mmCIF file of C-alpha atoms and ligand atoms in Angstrom:
data_model
loop_
_atom_site.group_PDB
_atom_site.id
_atom_site.type_symbol
_atom_site.label_atom_id
_atom_site.label_comp_id
_atom_site.label_asym_id
_atom_site.label_seq_id
_atom_site.Cartn_x
_atom_site.Cartn_y
_atom_site.Cartn_z
ATOM 1 C CA MET A 1 -72.728 -42.227 51.582
ATOM 2 C CA TRP A 2 -72.121 -42.655 55.292
ATOM 3 C CA GLY A 3 -74.008 -43.887 58.333
ATOM 4 C CA HIS A 4 -77.712 -43.320 58.550
ATOM 5 C CA MET A 5 -77.683 -40.640 55.799
ATOM 6 C CA HIS A 6 -77.764 -43.437 53.217
ATOM 7 C CA ALA A 7 -81.077 -43.139 51.345
ATOM 8 C CA GLY A 8 -80.711 -46.847 50.484
ATOM 9 C CA ARG A 9 -81.578 -47.527 54.131
ATOM 10 C CA MET A 10 -84.711 -45.414 53.867
ATOM 11 C CA PRO A 11 -88.081 -46.482 52.436
ATOM 12 C CA GLU A 12 -88.616 -46.637 48.678
ATOM 13 C CA GLY A 13 -88.528 -43.310 46.897
ATOM 14 C CA TYR A 14 -86.663 -41.367 49.593
ATOM 15 C CA PRO A 15 -84.414 -38.729 48.042
ATOM 16 C CA GLN A 16 -80.675 -38.819 48.681
ATOM 17 C CA PHE A 17 -80.025 -35.146 47.906
ATOM 18 C CA PHE A 18 -81.704 -31.938 48.998
ATOM 19 C CA ALA A 19 -81.561 -28.677 47.105
ATOM 20 C CA ARG A 20 -82.828 -26.268 49.765
ATOM 21 C CA ALA A 21 -84.707 -25.801 52.992
ATOM 22 C CA GLU A 22 -86.829 -23.059 54.531
ATOM 23 C CA GLY A 23 -88.793 -22.958 57.789
ATOM 24 C CA GLY A 24 -90.427 -26.340 58.283
ATOM 25 C CA HIS A 25 -89.866 -27.576 54.718
ATOM 26 C CA VAL A 26 -87.166 -29.192 52.587
ATOM 27 C CA TRP A 27 -86.945 -29.500 48.799
ATOM 28 C CA ASP A 28 -85.186 -32.468 47.220
ATOM 29 C CA ALA A 29 -82.833 -32.139 44.263
ATOM 30 C CA ASP A 30 -85.768 -32.667 41.861
ATOM 31 C CA GLY A 31 -87.596 -29.698 43.377
ATOM 32 C CA THR A 32 -90.241 -31.630 45.335
ATOM 33 C CA ARG A 33 -91.232 -29.975 48.612
ATOM 34 C CA TYR A 34 -91.862 -31.902 51.836
ATOM 35 C CA VAL A 35 -93.021 -30.984 55.309
ATOM 36 C CA ASP A 36 -89.800 -31.870 57.114
ATOM 37 C CA LEU A 37 -90.279 -33.906 60.281
ATOM 38 C CA MET A 38 -86.605 -34.931 60.513
ATOM 39 C CA CYS A 39 -85.159 -31.397 60.789
ATOM 40 C CA ALA A 40 -81.704 -32.573 59.647
ATOM 41 C CA TRP A 41 -81.950 -35.331 62.319
ATOM 42 C CA GLY A 42 -82.189 -32.745 65.076
ATOM 43 C CA PRO A 43 -80.096 -29.656 64.313
ATOM 44 C CA ILE A 44 -83.034 -27.571 63.092
ATOM 45 C CA LEU A 45 -84.901 -26.277 66.143
ATOM 46 C CA LEU A 46 -86.264 -22.857 65.174
ATOM 47 C CA GLY A 47 -86.734 -23.717 61.508
ATOM 48 C CA HIS A 48 -84.442 -23.957 58.494
ATOM 49 C CA ARG A 49 -82.633 -20.669 57.834
ATOM 50 C CA ASP A 50 -84.166 -18.910 60.825
ATOM 51 C CA PRO A 51 -83.808 -15.174 60.031
ATOM 52 C CA ALA A 52 -82.468 -14.111 63.460
ATOM 53 C CA VAL A 53 -79.885 -16.904 63.512
ATOM 54 C CA GLU A 54 -78.805 -16.298 59.910
ATOM 55 C CA ARG A 55 -78.459 -12.541 60.536
ATOM 56 C CA ALA A 56 -76.189 -13.215 63.533
ATOM 57 C CA ALA A 57 -74.183 -15.772 61.527
ATOM 58 C CA ALA A 58 -73.776 -13.336 58.606
ATOM 59 C CA ARG A 59 -72.657 -10.519 60.941
ATOM 60 C CA GLN A 60 -69.939 -12.774 62.392
ATOM 61 C CA ALA A 61 -69.011 -14.148 58.941
ATOM 62 C CA ALA A 62 -68.295 -10.593 57.801
ATOM 63 C CA LEU A 63 -65.718 -10.313 60.621
ATOM 64 C CA GLY A 64 -64.096 -13.753 60.549
ATOM 65 C CA ASP A 65 -64.871 -17.393 61.221
ATOM 66 C CA ALA A 66 -61.871 -19.737 61.537
ATOM 67 C CA MET A 67 -59.135 -17.615 63.100
ATOM 68 C CA ASN A 68 -56.128 -18.361 65.316
ATOM 69 C CA GLY A 69 -58.344 -18.655 68.336
ATOM 70 C CA PRO A 70 -61.966 -18.028 69.281
ATOM 71 C CA ALA A 71 -63.825 -14.739 68.815
ATOM 72 C CA PRO A 72 -65.221 -12.909 71.854
ATOM 73 C CA VAL A 73 -68.643 -14.383 71.039
ATOM 74 C CA MET A 74 -67.406 -17.635 72.623
ATOM 75 C CA VAL A 75 -67.305 -16.005 76.054
ATOM 76 C CA GLU A 76 -70.835 -14.668 75.654
ATOM 77 C CA LEU A 77 -72.048 -18.079 74.528
ATOM 78 C CA ALA A 78 -70.382 -19.847 77.465
ATOM 79 C CA GLU A 79 -71.866 -17.297 79.884
ATOM 80 C CA ARG A 80 -75.327 -17.753 78.416
ATOM 81 C CA LEU A 81 -75.124 -21.552 78.741
ATOM 82 C CA VAL A 82 -73.898 -21.308 82.331
ATOM 83 C CA GLU A 83 -76.844 -18.991 83.117
ATOM 84 C CA ARG A 84 -79.363 -21.298 81.465
ATOM 85 C CA ILE A 85 -78.155 -24.760 82.422
ATOM 86 C CA ALA A 86 -78.585 -25.404 86.124
ATOM 87 C CA HIS A 87 -75.649 -27.770 86.646
ATOM 88 C CA ALA A 88 -73.219 -25.800 84.467
ATOM 89 C CA ASP A 89 -70.386 -23.750 85.962
ATOM 90 C CA TRP A 90 -68.321 -23.787 82.759
ATOM 91 C CA ALA A 91 -68.626 -24.695 79.082
ATOM 92 C CA ILE A 92 -66.290 -25.699 76.269
ATOM 93 C CA PHE A 93 -67.127 -26.064 72.592
ATOM 94 C CA ALA A 94 -66.613 -28.596 69.800
ATOM 95 C CA LYS A 95 -68.343 -29.523 66.524
ATOM 96 C CA ASN A 96 -70.275 -32.797 66.708
ATOM 97 C CA GLY A 97 -72.230 -34.697 69.316
ATOM 98 C CA SER A 98 -69.610 -37.454 69.277
ATOM 99 C CA ASP A 99 -66.921 -34.887 70.152
ATOM 100 C CA ALA A 100 -68.964 -33.803 73.151
ATOM 101 C CA THR A 101 -69.888 -37.246 74.511
ATOM 102 C CA THR A 102 -66.293 -38.442 74.060
ATOM 103 C CA ALA A 103 -64.892 -35.362 75.802
ATOM 104 C CA CYS A 104 -67.290 -35.965 78.714
ATOM 105 C CA VAL A 105 -66.014 -39.545 79.073
ATOM 106 C CA THR A 106 -62.392 -38.343 78.875
ATOM 107 C CA ILE A 107 -62.984 -35.639 81.480
ATOM 108 C CA ALA A 108 -64.738 -38.110 83.809
ATOM 109 C CA ARG A 109 -61.753 -40.460 83.536
ATOM 110 C CA ALA A 110 -59.256 -37.645 84.085
ATOM 111 C CA ALA A 111 -61.187 -36.381 87.114
ATOM 112 C CA THR A 112 -61.487 -39.769 88.809
ATOM 113 C CA GLY A 113 -58.275 -41.445 87.659
ATOM 114 C CA ARG A 114 -60.481 -44.467 86.845
ATOM 115 C CA ARG A 115 -61.441 -46.168 83.605
ATOM 116 C CA ALA A 116 -64.890 -47.787 83.651
ATOM 117 C CA ILE A 117 -67.949 -46.160 82.063
ATOM 118 C CA LEU A 118 -71.497 -47.506 82.409
ATOM 119 C CA VAL A 119 -73.470 -47.294 79.145
ATOM 120 C CA ALA A 120 -77.138 -48.239 78.616
ATOM 121 C CA GLU A 121 -77.801 -51.095 76.197
ATOM 122 C CA GLY A 122 -78.986 -49.752 72.837
ATOM 123 C CA SER A 123 -78.235 -46.080 73.606
ATOM 124 C CA TYR A 124 -76.530 -44.120 70.841
ATOM 125 C CA HIS A 125 -73.724 -41.788 71.922
ATOM 126 C CA GLY A 126 -72.022 -41.257 68.559
ATOM 127 C CA ALA A 127 -70.000 -42.955 65.860
ATOM 128 C CA LEU A 128 -66.475 -43.133 67.269
ATOM 129 C CA PRO A 129 -64.966 -46.577 67.923
ATOM 130 C CA TRP A 130 -65.855 -46.531 71.661
ATOM 131 C CA CYS A 131 -69.554 -46.017 70.911
ATOM 132 C CA THR A 132 -70.457 -46.784 67.274
ATOM 133 C CA PRO A 133 -73.319 -49.296 67.028
ATOM 134 C CA VAL A 134 -71.590 -51.153 64.169
ATOM 135 C CA ARG A 135 -68.520 -53.178 65.146
ATOM 136 C CA GLU A 136 -66.827 -53.254 61.711
ATOM 137 C CA GLY A 137 -63.260 -52.023 62.109
ATOM 138 C CA VAL A 138 -63.634 -51.692 65.874
ATOM 139 C CA THR A 139 -61.316 -53.601 68.212
ATOM 140 C CA ALA A 140 -62.149 -55.124 71.583
ATOM 141 C CA GLU A 141 -59.656 -52.668 73.069
ATOM 142 C CA ASP A 142 -61.689 -49.746 71.670
ATOM 143 C CA ARG A 143 -64.642 -51.008 73.720
ATOM 144 C CA ALA A 144 -62.717 -51.890 76.880
ATOM 145 C CA HIS A 145 -63.776 -50.601 80.314
ATOM 146 C CA GLN A 146 -67.499 -50.367 79.520
ATOM 147 C CA HIS A 147 -70.310 -52.085 81.395
ATOM 148 C CA ARG A 148 -73.914 -52.259 80.216
ATOM 149 C CA PHE A 149 -77.159 -51.678 82.065
ATOM 150 C CA ARG A 150 -80.784 -51.285 81.024
ATOM 151 C CA TYR A 151 -82.247 -47.773 80.834
ATOM 152 C CA ASN A 152 -84.691 -47.144 83.696
ATOM 153 C CA ASP A 153 -83.557 -50.314 85.528
ATOM 154 C CA LEU A 154 -81.766 -49.375 88.733
ATOM 155 C CA ALA A 155 -80.948 -52.980 89.697
ATOM 156 C CA SER A 156 -79.111 -53.512 86.395
ATOM 157 C CA LEU A 157 -77.251 -50.231 86.928
ATOM 158 C CA GLU A 158 -76.174 -51.332 90.422
ATOM 159 C CA ALA A 159 -74.971 -54.650 88.975
ATOM 160 C CA ALA A 160 -72.957 -52.838 86.274
ATOM 161 C CA ALA A 161 -71.450 -50.548 88.919
ATOM 162 C CA ASP A 162 -70.514 -53.598 91.018
ATOM 163 C CA ALA A 163 -68.818 -55.111 87.972
ATOM 164 C CA ALA A 164 -66.806 -51.887 87.546
ATOM 165 C CA GLY A 165 -65.944 -51.904 91.267
ATOM 166 C CA GLY A 166 -63.321 -49.357 92.302
ATOM 167 C CA ASP A 167 -62.620 -48.475 88.648
ATOM 168 C CA LEU A 168 -65.918 -46.641 88.027
ATOM 169 C CA ALA A 169 -65.294 -43.267 86.347
ATOM 170 C CA GLY A 170 -68.784 -42.367 85.136
ATOM 171 C CA VAL A 171 -72.278 -43.203 83.948
ATOM 172 C CA ILE A 172 -73.497 -41.851 80.590
ATOM 173 C CA LEU A 173 -77.204 -41.569 79.967
ATOM 174 C CA THR A 174 -79.314 -40.091 77.176
ATOM 175 C CA ALA A 175 -81.955 -37.530 78.204
ATOM 176 C CA PHE A 176 -84.673 -40.128 77.716
ATOM 177 C CA ARG A 177 -84.658 -43.547 76.096
ATOM 178 C CA HIS A 178 -84.668 -42.840 72.359
ATOM 179 C CA ASP A 179 -83.117 -45.987 70.889
ATOM 180 C CA ASN A 180 -83.851 -47.045 67.314
ATOM 181 C CA VAL A 181 -86.961 -49.199 66.639
ATOM 182 C CA VAL A 182 -88.091 -49.492 70.260
ATOM 183 C CA ASP A 183 -90.769 -47.492 72.024
ATOM 184 C CA GLN A 184 -89.293 -44.365 73.563
ATOM 185 C CA GLU A 185 -89.339 -44.053 77.359
ATOM 186 C CA MET A 186 -89.079 -40.978 79.515
ATOM 187 C CA PRO A 187 -86.651 -41.439 82.407
ATOM 188 C CA ASP A 188 -88.325 -42.748 85.543
ATOM 189 C CA PRO A 189 -87.698 -40.022 88.186
ATOM 190 C CA THR A 190 -86.862 -42.684 90.803
ATOM 191 C CA PHE A 191 -84.318 -44.172 88.402
ATOM 192 C CA LEU A 192 -82.722 -40.775 87.723
ATOM 193 C CA ARG A 193 -82.476 -40.003 91.441
ATOM 194 C CA GLY A 194 -80.996 -43.490 91.933
ATOM 195 C CA VAL A 195 -78.356 -42.866 89.238
ATOM 196 C CA ARG A 196 -77.436 -39.567 90.891
ATOM 197 C CA ALA A 197 -77.166 -41.221 94.329
ATOM 198 C CA LEU A 198 -75.076 -44.091 92.921
ATOM 199 C CA CYS A 199 -72.640 -41.666 91.270
ATOM 200 C CA ASP A 200 -72.361 -39.653 94.496
ATOM 201 C CA ARG A 201 -71.836 -42.765 96.618
ATOM 202 C CA ARG A 202 -69.184 -44.172 94.319
ATOM 203 C CA GLY A 203 -67.434 -40.925 93.378
ATOM 204 C CA ALA A 204 -68.310 -41.259 89.672
ATOM 205 C CA ALA A 205 -69.365 -38.548 87.202
ATOM 206 C CA LEU A 206 -72.940 -38.517 85.904
ATOM 207 C CA ILE A 207 -72.890 -37.590 82.201
ATOM 208 C CA LEU A 208 -76.082 -36.440 80.465
ATOM 209 C CA ASP A 209 -75.993 -37.010 76.702
ATOM 210 C CA ASP A 210 -78.442 -34.287 75.673
ATOM 211 C CA VAL A 211 -77.162 -34.197 72.094
ATOM 212 C CA ARG A 212 -80.455 -35.282 70.546
ATOM 213 C CA ALA A 213 -83.035 -33.861 72.935
ATOM 214 C CA GLY A 214 -81.242 -30.741 74.193
ATOM 215 C CA PHE A 215 -83.305 -27.496 73.987
ATOM 216 C CA ARG A 216 -86.353 -29.287 72.542
ATOM 217 C CA LEU A 217 -87.937 -30.224 75.859
ATOM 218 C CA HIS A 218 -86.639 -27.437 78.084
ATOM 219 C CA PRO A 219 -84.409 -24.427 77.365
ATOM 220 C CA GLY A 220 -82.254 -25.404 80.369
ATOM 221 C CA GLY A 221 -81.553 -29.005 79.362
ATOM 222 C CA SER A 222 -83.800 -32.042 79.317
ATOM 223 C CA TRP A 223 -83.543 -33.030 82.993
ATOM 224 C CA GLU A 224 -84.536 -29.574 84.217
ATOM 225 C CA GLY A 225 -88.012 -30.807 85.170
ATOM 226 C CA PHE A 226 -86.649 -33.830 87.054
ATOM 227 C CA GLY A 227 -84.558 -32.012 89.636
ATOM 228 C CA VAL A 228 -81.570 -34.238 88.865
ATOM 229 C CA ARG A 229 -78.380 -32.511 87.838
ATOM 230 C CA PRO A 230 -75.582 -34.218 85.933
ATOM 231 C CA ASP A 231 -71.906 -33.388 86.487
ATOM 232 C CA LEU A 232 -71.214 -33.150 82.763
ATOM 233 C CA ALA A 233 -73.543 -32.701 79.800
ATOM 234 C CA ALA A 234 -73.052 -33.037 76.049
ATOM 235 C CA PHE A 235 -75.039 -30.825 73.661
ATOM 236 C CA SER A 236 -74.898 -30.377 69.884
ATOM 237 C CA LYS A 237 -77.590 -30.722 67.192
ATOM 238 C CA ALA A 238 -80.101 -27.955 68.030
ATOM 239 C CA LEU A 239 -77.621 -25.628 69.746
ATOM 240 C CA GLY A 240 -76.642 -23.784 66.538
ATOM 241 C CA ASN A 241 -79.948 -24.288 64.681
ATOM 242 C CA GLY A 242 -78.117 -26.043 61.851
ATOM 243 C CA HIS A 243 -74.639 -24.561 62.341
ATOM 244 C CA ALA A 244 -71.951 -27.044 63.376
ATOM 245 C CA ILE A 245 -71.335 -26.707 67.080
ATOM 246 C CA ALA A 246 -71.275 -28.875 70.183
ATOM 247 C CA ALA A 247 -70.925 -27.913 73.832
ATOM 248 C CA ILE A 248 -69.745 -29.659 76.944
ATOM 249 C CA THR A 249 -71.021 -28.162 80.168
ATOM 250 C CA GLY A 250 -69.718 -29.134 83.579
ATOM 251 C CA SER A 251 -69.913 -28.384 87.268
ATOM 252 C CA ASP A 252 -67.068 -26.875 89.285
ATOM 253 C CA PRO A 253 -65.608 -30.142 90.624
ATOM 254 C CA LEU A 254 -64.907 -31.217 86.998
ATOM 255 C CA ARG A 255 -63.403 -27.905 85.891
ATOM 256 C CA GLU A 256 -59.819 -28.720 86.709
ATOM 257 C CA ALA A 257 -59.944 -32.088 84.899
ATOM 258 C CA ALA A 258 -61.555 -30.399 81.863
ATOM 259 C CA ALA A 259 -58.624 -27.987 81.770
ATOM 260 C CA ARG A 260 -56.111 -30.848 81.962
ATOM 261 C CA VAL A 261 -57.366 -33.092 79.139
ATOM 262 C CA PHE A 262 -56.278 -32.366 75.570
ATOM 263 C CA VAL A 263 -59.323 -32.117 73.317
ATOM 264 C CA THR A 264 -59.453 -29.874 70.260
ATOM 265 C CA GLY A 265 -60.141 -29.706 66.524
ATOM 266 C CA SER A 266 -59.180 -27.431 63.630
ATOM 267 C CA PHE A 267 -62.695 -26.011 63.375
ATOM 268 C CA TRP A 268 -63.692 -25.969 67.033
ATOM 269 C CA CYS A 269 -62.957 -22.253 67.438
ATOM 270 C CA ALA A 270 -64.999 -21.214 64.397
ATOM 271 C CA ALA A 271 -66.909 -18.087 65.336
ATOM 272 C CA VAL A 272 -69.886 -18.242 62.954
ATOM 273 C CA PRO A 273 -71.507 -21.305 64.577
ATOM 274 C CA MET A 274 -70.937 -19.704 67.987
ATOM 275 C CA ALA A 275 -72.742 -16.547 66.870
ATOM 276 C CA ALA A 276 -75.516 -18.763 65.492
ATOM 277 C CA ALA A 277 -75.729 -20.648 68.802
ATOM 278 C CA LEU A 278 -75.897 -17.426 70.793
ATOM 279 C CA ALA A 279 -78.733 -16.196 68.565
ATOM 280 C CA THR A 280 -80.500 -19.550 68.920
ATOM 281 C CA LEU A 281 -80.336 -19.300 72.715
ATOM 282 C CA GLU A 282 -81.606 -15.707 72.528
ATOM 283 C CA GLU A 283 -84.586 -16.835 70.448
ATOM 284 C CA LEU A 284 -85.209 -19.637 72.944
ATOM 285 C CA GLY A 285 -85.334 -17.000 75.674
ATOM 286 C CA ARG A 286 -87.814 -14.908 73.704
ATOM 287 C CA ARG A 287 -90.348 -17.550 72.693
ATOM 288 C CA ASP A 288 -91.704 -20.720 74.242
ATOM 289 C CA VAL A 289 -90.224 -23.135 71.700
ATOM 290 C CA PRO A 290 -90.625 -26.326 73.799
ATOM 291 C CA GLY A 291 -94.295 -25.376 74.409
ATOM 292 C CA HIS A 292 -94.912 -24.874 70.681
ATOM 293 C CA LEU A 293 -93.244 -28.174 69.776
ATOM 294 C CA ALA A 294 -95.200 -30.048 72.466
ATOM 295 C CA ALA A 295 -98.541 -28.566 71.344
ATOM 296 C CA LEU A 296 -97.932 -29.444 67.687
ATOM 297 C CA GLY A 297 -96.637 -32.876 68.696
ATOM 298 C CA GLU A 298 -99.827 -33.553 70.688
ATOM 299 C CA ARG A 299 -101.905 -32.534 67.690
ATOM 300 C CA LEU A 300 -99.938 -34.830 65.393
ATOM 301 C CA ARG A 301 -100.176 -37.693 67.881
ATOM 302 C CA ALA A 302 -103.926 -37.320 68.335
ATOM 303 C CA GLY A 303 -104.495 -37.063 64.564
ATOM 304 C CA LEU A 304 -102.395 -40.132 63.810
ATOM 305 C CA ALA A 305 -104.097 -42.140 66.581
ATOM 306 C CA GLU A 306 -107.527 -41.214 65.229
ATOM 307 C CA ARG A 307 -106.597 -42.201 61.679
ATOM 308 C CA ALA A 308 -104.951 -45.445 62.824
ATOM 309 C CA ARG A 309 -108.204 -46.380 64.571
ATOM 310 C CA GLY A 310 -110.160 -45.475 61.446
ATOM 311 C CA PHE A 311 -108.025 -47.798 59.331
ATOM 312 C CA ASN A 312 -107.988 -50.442 62.085
ATOM 313 C CA VAL A 313 -104.200 -50.354 62.210
ATOM 314 C CA GLY A 314 -102.262 -50.884 65.469
ATOM 315 C CA LEU A 315 -99.998 -47.846 65.931
ATOM 316 C CA ARG A 316 -97.792 -47.231 68.978
ATOM 317 C CA GLN A 317 -96.642 -43.653 69.576
ATOM 318 C CA SER A 318 -94.098 -42.965 72.293
ATOM 319 C CA GLY A 319 -91.758 -40.432 73.852
ATOM 320 C CA PRO A 320 -92.219 -36.692 74.215
ATOM 321 C CA PRO A 321 -94.649 -35.367 71.569
ATOM 322 C CA ALA A 322 -91.985 -32.848 70.436
ATOM 323 C CA MET A 323 -89.847 -35.811 69.308
ATOM 324 C CA PRO A 324 -92.408 -38.272 67.985
ATOM 325 C CA LEU A 325 -91.760 -41.925 67.236
ATOM 326 C CA PHE A 326 -94.376 -44.233 65.783
ATOM 327 C CA LEU A 327 -94.104 -47.995 65.295
ATOM 328 C CA PHE A 328 -96.724 -50.403 63.980
ATOM 329 C CA GLU A 329 -97.866 -53.408 66.004
ATOM 330 C CA GLY A 330 -96.262 -56.690 64.943
ATOM 331 C CA ASP A 331 -93.851 -54.870 62.604
ATOM 332 C CA GLU A 332 -90.459 -56.101 63.849
ATOM 333 C CA ASP A 333 -88.893 -55.844 60.378
ATOM 334 C CA VAL A 334 -90.429 -52.337 59.877
ATOM 335 C CA ARG A 335 -92.058 -53.471 56.624
ATOM 336 C CA LEU A 336 -95.283 -51.679 57.533
ATOM 337 C CA GLY A 337 -93.446 -48.602 58.750
ATOM 338 C CA ARG A 338 -91.504 -48.379 55.523
ATOM 339 C CA ALA A 339 -94.633 -48.744 53.378
ATOM 340 C CA PHE A 340 -96.354 -46.076 55.483
ATOM 341 C CA CYS A 341 -93.491 -43.612 55.110
ATOM 342 C CA ALA A 342 -93.026 -44.307 51.374
ATOM 343 C CA ALA A 343 -96.698 -43.447 50.762
ATOM 344 C CA ALA A 344 -96.598 -40.382 53.040
ATOM 345 C CA LEU A 345 -93.474 -39.148 51.243
ATOM 346 C CA LYS A 346 -95.292 -39.250 47.896
ATOM 347 C CA ALA A 347 -97.995 -37.160 49.519
ATOM 348 C CA GLY A 348 -95.490 -34.545 50.720
ATOM 349 C CA ALA A 349 -94.402 -35.508 54.269
ATOM 350 C CA TYR A 350 -90.825 -36.513 55.074
ATOM 351 C CA LEU A 351 -91.131 -38.948 58.009
ATOM 352 C CA HIS A 352 -88.999 -41.746 59.450
ATOM 353 C CA PRO A 353 -90.147 -45.328 60.018
ATOM 354 C CA ARG A 354 -87.975 -46.247 62.994
ATOM 355 C CA HIS A 355 -86.072 -43.236 64.318
ATOM 356 C CA ASN A 356 -87.677 -40.518 66.388
ATOM 357 C CA MET A 357 -88.636 -37.435 64.416
ATOM 358 C CA PHE A 358 -88.242 -33.747 65.261
ATOM 359 C CA LEU A 359 -90.671 -30.856 65.210
ATOM 360 C CA CYS A 360 -89.369 -27.301 64.887
ATOM 361 C CA ALA A 361 -90.618 -23.854 65.842
ATOM 362 C CA ALA A 362 -91.347 -22.980 62.194
ATOM 363 C CA HIS A 363 -93.868 -25.797 61.872
ATOM 364 C CA THR A 364 -97.472 -24.636 61.943
ATOM 365 C CA GLU A 365 -100.819 -26.267 62.577
ATOM 366 C CA ALA A 366 -101.285 -26.241 58.799
ATOM 367 C CA ASP A 367 -98.078 -28.277 58.433
ATOM 368 C CA ILE A 368 -99.386 -30.829 60.932
ATOM 369 C CA GLU A 369 -102.676 -31.028 59.001
ATOM 370 C CA ALA A 370 -100.650 -31.565 55.803
ATOM 371 C CA VAL A 371 -98.737 -34.400 57.492
ATOM 372 C CA LEU A 372 -102.003 -35.963 58.670
ATOM 373 C CA ARG A 373 -103.399 -35.769 55.129
ATOM 374 C CA ALA A 374 -100.190 -37.355 53.817
ATOM 375 C CA ALA A 375 -100.529 -40.087 56.457
ATOM 376 C CA GLU A 376 -103.828 -41.291 54.957
ATOM 377 C CA PRO A 377 -102.302 -43.040 51.917
ATOM 378 C CA GLY A 378 -99.731 -44.364 54.419
ATOM 379 C CA PHE A 379 -102.415 -45.976 56.546
ATOM 380 C CA GLN A 380 -104.081 -47.310 53.376
ATOM 381 C CA ALA A 381 -100.787 -48.952 52.371
ATOM 382 C CA VAL A 382 -100.415 -50.520 55.825
ATOM 383 C CA ALA A 383 -104.024 -51.755 55.877
ATOM 384 C CA ARG A 384 -103.498 -53.286 52.406
ATOM 385 C CA LEU A 385 -100.323 -55.105 53.492
ATOM 386 C CA GLN A 386 -102.044 -56.346 56.637
ATOM 387 C CA ALA A 387 -105.011 -57.639 54.609
ATOM 388 C CA GLU A 388 -102.617 -59.446 52.231
ATOM 389 C CA GLY A 389 -100.660 -60.882 55.177
ATOM 390 C CA GLY A 390 -103.808 -62.085 56.966
HETATM 391 N N1 LIG B 1 -75.604 -38.693 71.210
HETATM 392 C C1 LIG B 1 -76.874 -38.776 70.807
HETATM 393 C C2 LIG B 1 -77.934 -39.025 71.816
HETATM 394 C C3 LIG B 1 -77.210 -38.622 69.457
HETATM 395 O O1 LIG B 1 -78.474 -38.700 69.060
HETATM 396 C C4 LIG B 1 -76.173 -38.361 68.535
HETATM 397 C C5 LIG B 1 -76.465 -38.182 67.051
HETATM 398 N N2 LIG B 1 -77.567 -38.797 66.561
HETATM 399 C C6 LIG B 1 -74.857 -38.310 69.004
HETATM 400 C C7 LIG B 1 -74.606 -38.466 70.347
HETATM 401 C C8 LIG B 1 -73.702 -38.085 68.064
HETATM 402 O O2 LIG B 1 -73.776 -36.847 67.486
HETATM 403 P P1 LIG B 1 -73.001 -36.543 66.109
HETATM 404 O O3 LIG B 1 -73.651 -37.356 65.062
HETATM 405 O O4 LIG B 1 -73.173 -35.088 65.925
HETATM 406 O O5 LIG B 1 -71.561 -36.916 66.345
#
């Protein structure tokens, strides 16, 4: 089993295999149902097997999927993204988030003729050798021409840009700070404006990695509310509501470089995920999905905070409510978090102890109440461990 999908890395009792999924729920291979707050680690935005998306996918599947080139639906999808995403003048498509972030870096280098990329410490941009968090099998050369800075710290960004000097090709930044096992942070608007100004001053491309957050906070991309536009953006996860697709969007000055680089894959033209993505965007236009996720997220956050107080347990909740993360005070090794999640799982809620979670449009207030009920044995387990420890 690969990467973070290894149930051995999850708390006790977590299932490795899932038999089916519907709306806001998943069933493991033994038939146990859970309220699903991981949503396939982000791809499920409207709900598992959303009827409108699955109808569109089935219609396209009846015509063809992998063919010798894309189906016309690709043009419609690109047009829709360019309409929706303020910075976008063009779009190209791939499969995974790593494809999209890597293509953005390649395009930035091709456009500038320079090599250096500034990457925030602890940010995840995918699992290819240039960005995987685990260095096994990775060479120093794979990681060459990268300089680190701290998210939301303009002085450290300036220092990294100085280190890159005249070789600076681009800056890559996640939509907000959503690193593993640290409190999430929204981008400081002054920092974002500073990043934009630095890129403009130094002729570098600003790359938004919206793979994880894209379409959950705003239908036009996660920085829409900040008034800062990237030059390139990487999307995947939620775009196809579970169908494998990624998108790279770019502004006109990067178009020519995007046409020059050679990026492709055997399945990148597949038409079914494109039809699914188009239907997902249509649904996003019809209903206020980010509003629904935020409202449910607030409810979950308030309910967890109230219960944590009741059990006298220190709980930190951070980031946008639509993508909740909770960490326990003094729990650096996540022992408390794991015990909490193991107990909540037994009570029917699939949560994560150190990675942000994901709400979807199919979740209801009743699902949130079910999660809060499942959290009670979790808080009991944490209170018990704390009493034993003290
Ligand atoms: N960027 C971010 C911010 C991500 O969260 C992820 C996936 N967790 C990726 C890139 C890589 O996406 P994928 O796993 O689809 O390659």
